[in-house]
mmCIF file of N, CA and C in Angstrom:
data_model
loop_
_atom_site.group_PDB
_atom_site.id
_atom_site.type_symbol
_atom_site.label_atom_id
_atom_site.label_comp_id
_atom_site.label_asym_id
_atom_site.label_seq_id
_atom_site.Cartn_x
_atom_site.Cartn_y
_atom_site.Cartn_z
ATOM 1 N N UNK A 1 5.581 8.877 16.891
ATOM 2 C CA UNK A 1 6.482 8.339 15.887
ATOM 3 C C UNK A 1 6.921 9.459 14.959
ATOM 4 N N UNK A 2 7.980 9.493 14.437
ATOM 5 C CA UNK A 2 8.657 10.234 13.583
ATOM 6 C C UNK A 2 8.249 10.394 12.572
ATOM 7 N N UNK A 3 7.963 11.505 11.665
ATOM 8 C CA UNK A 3 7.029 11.102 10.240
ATOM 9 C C UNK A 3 8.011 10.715 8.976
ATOM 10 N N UNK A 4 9.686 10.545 9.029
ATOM 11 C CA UNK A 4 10.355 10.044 7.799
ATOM 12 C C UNK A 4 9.641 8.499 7.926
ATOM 13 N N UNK A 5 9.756 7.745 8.876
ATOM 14 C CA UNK A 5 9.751 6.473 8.513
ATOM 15 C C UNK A 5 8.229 6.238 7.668
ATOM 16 N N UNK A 6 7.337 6.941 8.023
ATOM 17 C CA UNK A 6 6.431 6.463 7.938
ATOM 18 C C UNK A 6 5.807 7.684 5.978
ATOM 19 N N UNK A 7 6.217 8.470 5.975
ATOM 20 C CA UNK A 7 6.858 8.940 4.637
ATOM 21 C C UNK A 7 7.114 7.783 3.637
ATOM 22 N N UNK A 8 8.419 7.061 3.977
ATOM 23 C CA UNK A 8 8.830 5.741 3.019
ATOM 24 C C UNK A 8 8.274 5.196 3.327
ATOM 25 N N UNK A 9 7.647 4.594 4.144
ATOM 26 C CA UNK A 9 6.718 3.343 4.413
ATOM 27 C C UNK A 9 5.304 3.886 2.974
ATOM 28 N N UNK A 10 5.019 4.901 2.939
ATOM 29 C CA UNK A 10 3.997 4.893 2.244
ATOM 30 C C UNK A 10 4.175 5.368 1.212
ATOM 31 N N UNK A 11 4.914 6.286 0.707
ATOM 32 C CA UNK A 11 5.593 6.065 -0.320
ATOM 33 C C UNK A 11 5.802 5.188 -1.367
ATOM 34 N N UNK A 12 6.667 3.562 -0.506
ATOM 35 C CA UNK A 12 6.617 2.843 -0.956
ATOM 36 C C UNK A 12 5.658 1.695 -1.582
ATOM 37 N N UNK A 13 4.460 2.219 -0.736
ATOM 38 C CA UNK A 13 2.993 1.332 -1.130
ATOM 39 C C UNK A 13 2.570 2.164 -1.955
ATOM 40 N N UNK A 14 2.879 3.353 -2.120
ATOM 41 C CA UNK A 14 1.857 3.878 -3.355
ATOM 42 C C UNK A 14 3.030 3.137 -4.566
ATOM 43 N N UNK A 15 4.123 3.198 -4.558
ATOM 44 C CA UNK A 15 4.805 3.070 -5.962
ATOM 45 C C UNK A 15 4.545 1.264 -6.469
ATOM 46 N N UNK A 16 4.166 0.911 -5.463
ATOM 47 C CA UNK A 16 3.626 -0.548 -5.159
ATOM 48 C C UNK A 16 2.078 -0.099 -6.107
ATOM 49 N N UNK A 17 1.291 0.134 -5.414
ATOM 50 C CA UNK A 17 -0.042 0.283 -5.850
ATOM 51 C C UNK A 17 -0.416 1.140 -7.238
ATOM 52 N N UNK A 18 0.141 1.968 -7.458
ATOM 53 C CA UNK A 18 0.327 2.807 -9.247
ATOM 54 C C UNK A 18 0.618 1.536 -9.804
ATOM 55 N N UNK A 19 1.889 0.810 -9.743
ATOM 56 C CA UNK A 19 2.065 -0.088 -11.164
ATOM 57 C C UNK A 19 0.925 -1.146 -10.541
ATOM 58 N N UNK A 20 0.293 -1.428 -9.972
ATOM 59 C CA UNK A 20 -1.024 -2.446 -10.080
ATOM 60 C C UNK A 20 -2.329 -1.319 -9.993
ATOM 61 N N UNK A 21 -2.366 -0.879 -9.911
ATOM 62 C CA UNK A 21 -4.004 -0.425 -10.231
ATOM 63 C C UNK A 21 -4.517 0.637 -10.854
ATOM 64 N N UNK A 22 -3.334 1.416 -11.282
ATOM 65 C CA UNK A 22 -3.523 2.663 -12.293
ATOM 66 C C UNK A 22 -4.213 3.657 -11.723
ATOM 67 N N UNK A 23 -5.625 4.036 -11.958
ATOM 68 C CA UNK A 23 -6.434 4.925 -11.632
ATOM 69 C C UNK A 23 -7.144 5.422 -10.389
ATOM 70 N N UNK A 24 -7.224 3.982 -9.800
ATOM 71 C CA UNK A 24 -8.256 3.586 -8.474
ATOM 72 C C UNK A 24 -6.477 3.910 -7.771
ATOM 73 N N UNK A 25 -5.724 3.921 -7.769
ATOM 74 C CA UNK A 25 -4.560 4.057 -7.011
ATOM 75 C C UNK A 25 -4.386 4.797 -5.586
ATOM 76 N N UNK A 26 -5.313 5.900 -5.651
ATOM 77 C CA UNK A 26 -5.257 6.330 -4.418
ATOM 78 C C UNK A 26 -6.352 5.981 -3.450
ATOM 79 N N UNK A 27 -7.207 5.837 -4.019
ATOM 80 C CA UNK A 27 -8.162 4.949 -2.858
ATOM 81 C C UNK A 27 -7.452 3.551 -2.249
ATOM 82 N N UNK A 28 -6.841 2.637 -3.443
ATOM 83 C CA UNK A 28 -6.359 1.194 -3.138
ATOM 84 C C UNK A 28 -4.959 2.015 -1.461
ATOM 85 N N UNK A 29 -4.396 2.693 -2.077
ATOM 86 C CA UNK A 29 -3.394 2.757 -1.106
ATOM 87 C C UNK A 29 -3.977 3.638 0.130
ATOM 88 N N UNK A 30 -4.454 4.516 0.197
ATOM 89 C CA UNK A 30 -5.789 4.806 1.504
ATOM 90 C C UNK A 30 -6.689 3.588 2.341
ATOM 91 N N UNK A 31 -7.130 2.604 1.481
ATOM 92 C CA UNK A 31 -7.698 1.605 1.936
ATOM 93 C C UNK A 31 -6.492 0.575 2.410
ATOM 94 N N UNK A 32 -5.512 -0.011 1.557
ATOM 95 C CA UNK A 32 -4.597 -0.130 2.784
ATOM 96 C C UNK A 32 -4.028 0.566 4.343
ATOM 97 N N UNK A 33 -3.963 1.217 3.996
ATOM 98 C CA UNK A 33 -3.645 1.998 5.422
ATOM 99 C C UNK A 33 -4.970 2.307 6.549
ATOM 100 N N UNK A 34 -6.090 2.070 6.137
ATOM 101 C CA UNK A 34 -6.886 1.979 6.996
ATOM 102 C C UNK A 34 -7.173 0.587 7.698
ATOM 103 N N UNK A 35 -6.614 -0.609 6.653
ATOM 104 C CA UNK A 35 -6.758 -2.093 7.006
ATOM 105 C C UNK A 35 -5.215 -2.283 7.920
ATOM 106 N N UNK A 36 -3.916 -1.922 7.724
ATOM 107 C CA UNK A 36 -2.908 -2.297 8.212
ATOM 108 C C UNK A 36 -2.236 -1.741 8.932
ATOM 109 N N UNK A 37 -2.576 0.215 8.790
ATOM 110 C CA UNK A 37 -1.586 0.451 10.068
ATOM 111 C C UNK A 37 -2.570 1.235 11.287
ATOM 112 N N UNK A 38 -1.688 1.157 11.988
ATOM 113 C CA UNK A 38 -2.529 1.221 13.031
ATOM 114 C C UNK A 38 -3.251 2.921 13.370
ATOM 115 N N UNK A 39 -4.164 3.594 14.276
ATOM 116 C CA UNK A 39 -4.627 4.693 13.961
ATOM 117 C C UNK A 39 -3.713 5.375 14.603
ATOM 118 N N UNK A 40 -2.924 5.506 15.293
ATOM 119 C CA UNK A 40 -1.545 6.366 15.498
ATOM 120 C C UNK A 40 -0.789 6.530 14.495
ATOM 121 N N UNK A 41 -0.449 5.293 13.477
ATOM 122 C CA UNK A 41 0.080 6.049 12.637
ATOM 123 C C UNK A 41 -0.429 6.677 11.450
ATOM 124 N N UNK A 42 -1.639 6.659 11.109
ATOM 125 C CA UNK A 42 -2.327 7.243 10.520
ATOM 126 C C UNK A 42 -2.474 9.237 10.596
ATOM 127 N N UNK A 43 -2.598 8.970 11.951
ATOM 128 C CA UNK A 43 -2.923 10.354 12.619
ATOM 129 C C UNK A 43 -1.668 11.151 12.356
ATOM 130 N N UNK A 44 -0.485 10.371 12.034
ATOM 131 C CA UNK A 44 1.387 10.930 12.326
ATOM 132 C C UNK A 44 1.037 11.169 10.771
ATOM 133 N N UNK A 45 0.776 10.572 10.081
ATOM 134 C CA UNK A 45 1.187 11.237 8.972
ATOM 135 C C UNK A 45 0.228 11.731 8.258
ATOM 136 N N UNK A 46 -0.812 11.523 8.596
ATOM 137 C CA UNK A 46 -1.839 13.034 7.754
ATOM 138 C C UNK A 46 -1.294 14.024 9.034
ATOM 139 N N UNK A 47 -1.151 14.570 9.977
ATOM 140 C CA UNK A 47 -0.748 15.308 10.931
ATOM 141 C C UNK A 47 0.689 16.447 10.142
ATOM 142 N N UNK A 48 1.375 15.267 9.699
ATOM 143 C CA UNK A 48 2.875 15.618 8.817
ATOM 144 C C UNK A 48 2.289 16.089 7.520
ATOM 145 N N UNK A 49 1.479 15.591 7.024
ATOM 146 C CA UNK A 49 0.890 15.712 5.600
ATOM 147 C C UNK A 49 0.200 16.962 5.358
ATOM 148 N N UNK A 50 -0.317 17.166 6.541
ATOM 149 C CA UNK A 50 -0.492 18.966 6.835
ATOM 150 C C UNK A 50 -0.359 19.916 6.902
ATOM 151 N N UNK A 51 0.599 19.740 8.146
ATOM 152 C CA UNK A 51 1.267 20.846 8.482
ATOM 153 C C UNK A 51 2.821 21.009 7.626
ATOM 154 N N UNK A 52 3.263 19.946 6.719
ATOM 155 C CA UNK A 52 4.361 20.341 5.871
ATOM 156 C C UNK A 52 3.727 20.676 4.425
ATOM 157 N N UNK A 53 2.775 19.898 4.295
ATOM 158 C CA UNK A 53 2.361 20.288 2.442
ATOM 159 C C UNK A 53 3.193 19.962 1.392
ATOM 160 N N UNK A 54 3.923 20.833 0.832
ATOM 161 C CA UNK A 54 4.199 20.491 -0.445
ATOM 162 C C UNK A 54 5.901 20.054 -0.034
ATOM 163 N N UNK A 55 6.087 20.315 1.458
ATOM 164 C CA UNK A 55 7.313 19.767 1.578
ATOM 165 C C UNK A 55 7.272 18.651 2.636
ATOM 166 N N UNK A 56 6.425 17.529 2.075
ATOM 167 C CA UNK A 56 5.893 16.697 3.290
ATOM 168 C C UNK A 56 6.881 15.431 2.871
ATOM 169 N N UNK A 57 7.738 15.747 1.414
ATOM 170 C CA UNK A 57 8.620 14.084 0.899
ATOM 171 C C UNK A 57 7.199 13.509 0.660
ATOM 172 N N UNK A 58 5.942 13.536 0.196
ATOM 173 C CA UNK A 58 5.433 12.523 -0.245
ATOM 174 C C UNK A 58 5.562 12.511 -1.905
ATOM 175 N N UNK A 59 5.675 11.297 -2.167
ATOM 176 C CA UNK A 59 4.966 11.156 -3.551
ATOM 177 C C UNK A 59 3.786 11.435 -3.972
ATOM 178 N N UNK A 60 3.674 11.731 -5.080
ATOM 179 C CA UNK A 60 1.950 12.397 -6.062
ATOM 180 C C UNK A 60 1.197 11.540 -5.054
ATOM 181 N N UNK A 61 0.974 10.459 -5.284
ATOM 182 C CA UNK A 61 0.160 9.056 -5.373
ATOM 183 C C UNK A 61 -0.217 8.916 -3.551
ATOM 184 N N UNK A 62 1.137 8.961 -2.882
ATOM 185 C CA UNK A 62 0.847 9.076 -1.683
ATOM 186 C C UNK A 62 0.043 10.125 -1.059
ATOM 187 N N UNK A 63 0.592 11.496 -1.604
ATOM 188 C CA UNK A 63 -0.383 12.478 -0.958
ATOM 189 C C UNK A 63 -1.700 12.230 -1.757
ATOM 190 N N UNK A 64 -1.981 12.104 -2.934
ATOM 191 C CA UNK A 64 -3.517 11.681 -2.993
ATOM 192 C C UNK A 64 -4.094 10.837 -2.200
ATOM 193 N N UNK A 65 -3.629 9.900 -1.788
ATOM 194 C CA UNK A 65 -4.141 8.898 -1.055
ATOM 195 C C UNK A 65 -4.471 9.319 0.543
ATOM 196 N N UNK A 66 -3.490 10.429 0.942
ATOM 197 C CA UNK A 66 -3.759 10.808 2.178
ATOM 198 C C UNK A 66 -5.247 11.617 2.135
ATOM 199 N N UNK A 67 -5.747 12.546 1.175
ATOM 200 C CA UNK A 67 -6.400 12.883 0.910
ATOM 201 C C UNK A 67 -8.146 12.246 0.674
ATOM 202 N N UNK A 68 -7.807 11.156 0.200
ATOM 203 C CA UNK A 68 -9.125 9.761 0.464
ATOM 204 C C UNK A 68 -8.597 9.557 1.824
ATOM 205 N N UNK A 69 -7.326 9.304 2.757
ATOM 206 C CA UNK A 69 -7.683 8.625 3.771
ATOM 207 C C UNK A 69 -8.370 9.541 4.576
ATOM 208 N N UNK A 70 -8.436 10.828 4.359
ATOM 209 C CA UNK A 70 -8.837 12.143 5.090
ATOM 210 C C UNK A 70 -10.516 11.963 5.057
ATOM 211 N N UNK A 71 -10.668 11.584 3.201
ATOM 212 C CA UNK A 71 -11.735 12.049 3.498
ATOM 213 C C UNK A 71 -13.003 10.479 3.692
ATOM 214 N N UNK A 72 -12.656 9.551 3.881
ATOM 215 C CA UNK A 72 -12.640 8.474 4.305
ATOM 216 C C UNK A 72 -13.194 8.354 5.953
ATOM 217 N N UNK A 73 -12.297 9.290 6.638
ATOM 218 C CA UNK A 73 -11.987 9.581 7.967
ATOM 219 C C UNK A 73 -13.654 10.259 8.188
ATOM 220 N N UNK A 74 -13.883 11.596 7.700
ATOM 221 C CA UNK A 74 -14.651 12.127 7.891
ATOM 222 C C UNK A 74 -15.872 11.819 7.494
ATOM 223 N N UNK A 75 -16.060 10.676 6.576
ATOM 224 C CA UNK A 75 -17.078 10.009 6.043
ATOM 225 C C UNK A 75 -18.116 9.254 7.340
ATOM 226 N N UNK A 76 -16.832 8.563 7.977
ATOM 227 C CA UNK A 76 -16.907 7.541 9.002
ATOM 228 C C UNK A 76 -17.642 8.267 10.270
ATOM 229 N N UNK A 77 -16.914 9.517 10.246
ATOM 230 C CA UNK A 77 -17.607 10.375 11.432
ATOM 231 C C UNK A 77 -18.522 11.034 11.864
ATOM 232 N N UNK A 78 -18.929 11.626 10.465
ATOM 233 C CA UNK A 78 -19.824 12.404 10.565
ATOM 234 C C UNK A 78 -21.433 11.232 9.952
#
């Protein structure tokens, strides 16, 4: 999958999740994405979230959140 769509797709849940939960914000929107999308697309966009960095189009909130989903990931694994 392409990583714009999935960019706005999460994007849009973090700007969703900041005005409801303030602080906890990037865990809440990490923990969505581990409950709703599927692990392909997970993999597409920390993959994108990587290898572009600071020019990945995410929002603050989103790339924090990729960051719990990262380390979330490795929690699980190790």
């Amino acid at each position: 999958m392409r990583p714009e769509p999935l960019v706005k797709m999460v994007n849009e849940i973090a700007r969703f999740f900041e005005d409801a939960q303030g602080e906890d914000a990037a865990v809440e929107v990490a923990q969505h994405l581990r409950r709703f999308w599927t692990p392909a697309m997970r993999a597409g966009l920390l993959t994108h979230w990587r290898s572009a960095g600071a020019a990945s189009g995410l929002v603050p909130l989103a790339a924090r959140a990729l960051g719990c989903l990262e380390q979330m990931s490795n929690k699980a694994a190790g």
